[in-house]
PDB file of C-alpha atoms in Angstrom:
ATOM      1  CA  MET X1100       0.000   0.000   0.000  1.00 83.00           C
ATOM      2  CA  LYS X1101       1.301   3.459  -0.857  1.00 90.00           C
ATOM      3  CA  THR X1102      -0.024   7.001  -1.180  1.00 94.00           C
ATOM      4  CA  ASP X1103      -1.966   8.061  -4.283  1.00 93.00           C
ATOM      5  CA  LEU X1104      -3.263   4.554  -4.979  1.00 94.00           C
ATOM      6  CA  GLY X1105      -6.889   4.549  -6.063  1.00 95.00           C
ATOM      7  CA  VAL X1106      -9.453   2.787  -3.883  1.00 95.00           C
ATOM      8  CA  VAL X1107     -12.430   1.044  -5.508  1.00 95.00           C
ATOM      9  CA  ASP X1108     -15.345  -0.951  -4.137  1.00 94.00           C
ATOM     10  CA  ILE X1109     -16.150  -4.596  -4.863  1.00 94.00           C
ATOM     11  CA  ASN X1110     -17.967  -3.549  -8.064  1.00 93.00           C
ATOM     12  CA  ASN X1111     -14.969  -1.513  -9.329  1.00 91.00           C
ATOM     13  CA  GLY X1112     -16.600   1.817  -8.499  1.00 94.00           C
ATOM     14  CA  VAL X1113     -14.353   4.701  -7.399  1.00 96.00           C
ATOM     15  CA  VAL X1114     -14.305   5.307  -3.623  1.00 95.00           C
ATOM     16  CA  GLY X1115     -11.267   7.529  -3.037  1.00 96.00           C
ATOM     17  CA  LYS X1116      -7.483   7.372  -2.790  1.00 96.00           C
ATOM     18  CA  VAL X1117      -4.817   6.519  -0.233  1.00 97.00           C
ATOM     19  CA  VAL X1118      -3.395   9.680   1.349  1.00 96.00           C
ATOM     20  CA  GLU X1119      -1.305   8.252   4.202  1.00 96.00           C
ATOM     21  CA  THR X1120       0.124   4.877   5.161  1.00 96.00           C
ATOM     22  CA  SER X1121       2.067   3.212   7.945  1.00 94.00           C
ATOM     23  CA  GLY X1122       2.944  -0.362   8.818  1.00 90.00           C
ATOM     24  CA  ASN X1123      -0.521  -1.004  10.227  1.00 92.00           C
ATOM     25  CA  TYR X1124      -2.987   1.298   8.498  1.00 95.00           C
ATOM     26  CA  ALA X1125      -3.875   3.428   5.498  1.00 95.00           C
ATOM     27  CA  ALA X1126      -5.892   6.642   5.515  1.00 97.00           C
ATOM     28  CA  ILE X1127      -8.247   7.090   2.566  1.00 96.00           C
ATOM     29  CA  MET X1128      -9.590  10.386   1.220  1.00 97.00           C
ATOM     30  CA  SER X1129     -13.111   9.826  -0.062  1.00 96.00           C
ATOM     31  CA  LEU X1130     -14.229  10.961  -3.499  1.00 96.00           C
ATOM     32  CA  LEU X1131     -16.677  13.016  -1.425  1.00 96.00           C
ATOM     33  CA  HIS X1132     -13.981  15.378  -0.149  1.00 96.00           C
ATOM     34  CA  LYS X1133     -13.616  18.963  -1.369  1.00 95.00           C
ATOM     35  CA  ASP X1134      -9.920  18.384  -2.173  1.00 95.00           C
ATOM     36  CA  SER X1135     -10.609  15.256  -4.228  1.00 95.00           C
ATOM     37  CA  LYS X1136     -10.235  15.539  -8.009  1.00 96.00           C
ATOM     38  CA  VAL X1137     -10.438  12.611 -10.432  1.00 96.00           C
ATOM     39  CA  SER X1138      -9.582  12.692 -14.126  1.00 96.00           C
ATOM     40  CA  ALA X1139     -12.656  11.328 -15.893  1.00 97.00           C
ATOM     41  CA  MET X1140     -14.415  10.883 -19.209  1.00 97.00           C
ATOM     42  CA  LEU X1141     -17.732   9.795 -20.581  1.00 97.00           C
ATOM     43  CA  PHE X1142     -17.721   6.125 -21.564  1.00 96.00           C
ATOM     44  CA  LYS X1143     -19.174   7.039 -24.963  1.00 96.00           C
ATOM     45  CA  SER X1144     -16.607   9.830 -25.599  1.00 94.00           C
ATOM     46  CA  PRO X1145     -13.192   8.591 -24.433  1.00 91.00           C
ATOM     47  CA  GLU X1146     -11.388  11.241 -26.482  1.00 94.00           C
ATOM     48  CA  VAL X1147     -12.556  14.030 -24.143  1.00 95.00           C
ATOM     49  CA  VAL X1148     -11.298  14.241 -20.552  1.00 96.00           C
ATOM     50  CA  GLY X1149     -12.730  16.294 -17.693  1.00 96.00           C
ATOM     51  CA  THR X1150     -12.483  16.439 -13.921  1.00 97.00           C
ATOM     52  CA  VAL X1151     -14.840  15.012 -11.302  1.00 97.00           C
ATOM     53  CA  SER X1152     -15.040  16.898  -8.012  1.00 97.00           C
ATOM     54  CA  TRP X1153     -17.471  17.347  -5.140  1.00 97.00           C
ATOM     55  CA  ASP X1154     -18.835  20.741  -4.092  1.00 95.00           C
ATOM     56  CA  GLY X1155     -19.512  19.660  -0.511  1.00 95.00           C
ATOM     57  CA  LYS X1156     -23.281  19.993  -0.730  1.00 95.00           C
ATOM     58  CA  VAL X1157     -25.142  16.799  -1.655  1.00 94.00           C
ATOM     59  CA  PRO X1158     -23.344  13.562  -0.683  1.00 91.00           C
ATOM     60  CA  ASN X1159     -24.535  11.506  -3.643  1.00 91.00           C
ATOM     61  CA  ILE X1160     -23.815  14.049  -6.391  1.00 95.00           C
ATOM     62  CA  VAL X1161     -20.423  15.002  -7.849  1.00 96.00           C
ATOM     63  CA  GLN X1162     -19.693  17.295 -10.793  1.00 96.00           C
ATOM     64  CA  LEU X1163     -17.955  16.498 -14.064  1.00 96.00           C
ATOM     65  CA  SER X1164     -16.458  19.662 -15.565  1.00 95.00           C
ATOM     66  CA  GLY X1165     -14.391  20.412 -18.644  1.00 94.00           C
ATOM     67  CA  ILE X1166     -16.519  18.578 -21.208  1.00 95.00           C
ATOM     68  CA  PRO X1167     -17.054  20.732 -24.334  1.00 95.00           C
ATOM     69  CA  ARG X1168     -20.619  21.649 -25.290  1.00 91.00           C
ATOM     70  CA  SER X1169     -20.028  19.916 -28.623  1.00 92.00           C
ATOM     71  CA  ILE X1170     -20.198  16.565 -26.782  1.00 94.00           C
ATOM     72  CA  LYS X1171     -23.813  15.525 -26.253  1.00 92.00           C
ATOM     73  CA  VAL X1172     -24.193  14.636 -22.576  1.00 94.00           C
ATOM     74  CA  VAL X1173     -27.469  13.024 -21.547  1.00 94.00           C
ATOM     75  CA  ALA X1174     -28.883  11.566 -18.357  1.00 95.00           C
ATOM     76  CA  GLY X1175     -27.724   7.998 -17.873  1.00 96.00           C
ATOM     77  CA  ASP X1176     -24.319   8.383 -19.557  1.00 97.00           C
ATOM     78  CA  SER X1177     -21.574   6.538 -17.655  1.00 97.00           C
ATOM     79  CA  VAL X1178     -18.671   8.561 -16.236  1.00 97.00           C
ATOM     80  CA  ILE X1179     -15.453   6.551 -15.885  1.00 97.00           C
ATOM     81  CA  THR X1180     -11.843   7.132 -14.889  1.00 97.00           C
ATOM     82  CA  SER X1181      -9.588   8.311 -17.718  1.00 96.00           C
ATOM     83  CA  GLY X1182      -6.359   6.698 -16.534  1.00 93.00           C
ATOM     84  CA  LEU X1183      -4.384   9.897 -17.150  1.00 94.00           C
ATOM     85  CA  THR X1184      -3.222  10.588 -13.589  1.00 89.00           C
ATOM     86  CA  GLY X1185      -2.029   7.126 -12.625  1.00 88.00           C
ATOM     87  CA  THR X1186      -4.247   6.971  -9.531  1.00 93.00           C
ATOM     88  CA  TYR X1187      -6.818   4.826 -11.341  1.00 94.00           C
ATOM     89  CA  PRO X1188      -6.581   2.743 -14.501  1.00 93.00           C
ATOM     90  CA  THR X1189      -8.950   3.616 -17.343  1.00 95.00           C
ATOM     91  CA  GLY X1190     -12.535   2.447 -17.102  1.00 96.00           C
ATOM     92  CA  TYR X1191     -13.477   2.403 -13.406  1.00 96.00           C
ATOM     93  CA  LEU X1192     -17.033   3.625 -12.868  1.00 96.00           C
ATOM     94  CA  ILE X1193     -17.414   6.943 -11.061  1.00 96.00           C
ATOM     95  CA  GLY X1194     -21.133   7.345 -11.661  1.00 96.00           C
ATOM     96  CA  ARG X1195     -23.860   8.149 -14.145  1.00 97.00           C
ATOM     97  CA  VAL X1196     -25.020  11.519 -15.418  1.00 97.00           C
ATOM     98  CA  GLN X1197     -28.128  12.757 -13.668  1.00 96.00           C
ATOM     99  CA  GLU X1198     -28.323  16.111 -15.435  1.00 95.00           C
ATOM    100  CA  ALA X1199     -26.207  18.156 -17.880  1.00 94.00           C
ATOM    101  CA  ILE X1200     -25.850  21.861 -17.075  1.00 92.00           C
ATOM    102  CA  PRO X1201     -23.703  24.087 -19.326  1.00 90.00           C
ATOM    103  CA  GLU X1202     -21.092  26.240 -17.579  1.00 87.00           C
ATOM    104  CA  LYS X1203     -22.084  29.908 -17.896  1.00 86.00           C
ATOM    105  CA  SER X1204     -18.616  31.352 -18.507  1.00 86.00           C
ATOM    106  CA  SER X1205     -17.207  28.801 -20.961  1.00 88.00           C
ATOM    107  CA  ASN X1206     -18.000  26.493 -23.858  1.00 90.00           C
ATOM    108  CA  ASN X1207     -18.061  23.491 -21.497  1.00 89.00           C
TER     109      ASN X1207
END
């Protein structure tokens, strides 16, 4: 066990990452932590990468940002890890899109 390793559940869903270890324990930072950021993509559009983060409000909703408006995002789309950061391999489920809301100040 070492820091920055990704932690997944029994169904290969993203849980968090290892932030501290010792001989007898490991501390895990949950995906539901304001400092947590995960490189992610839509399963149907693996050429476009964004970032999943949590705003600290609702514990079962995270945000995927950085996806261009040209990519059609619809409810039910799967959001998976991109594999770009090395914390998680490509393809681990983060969640499913509940709603797509365009960012006001960008083309994302």
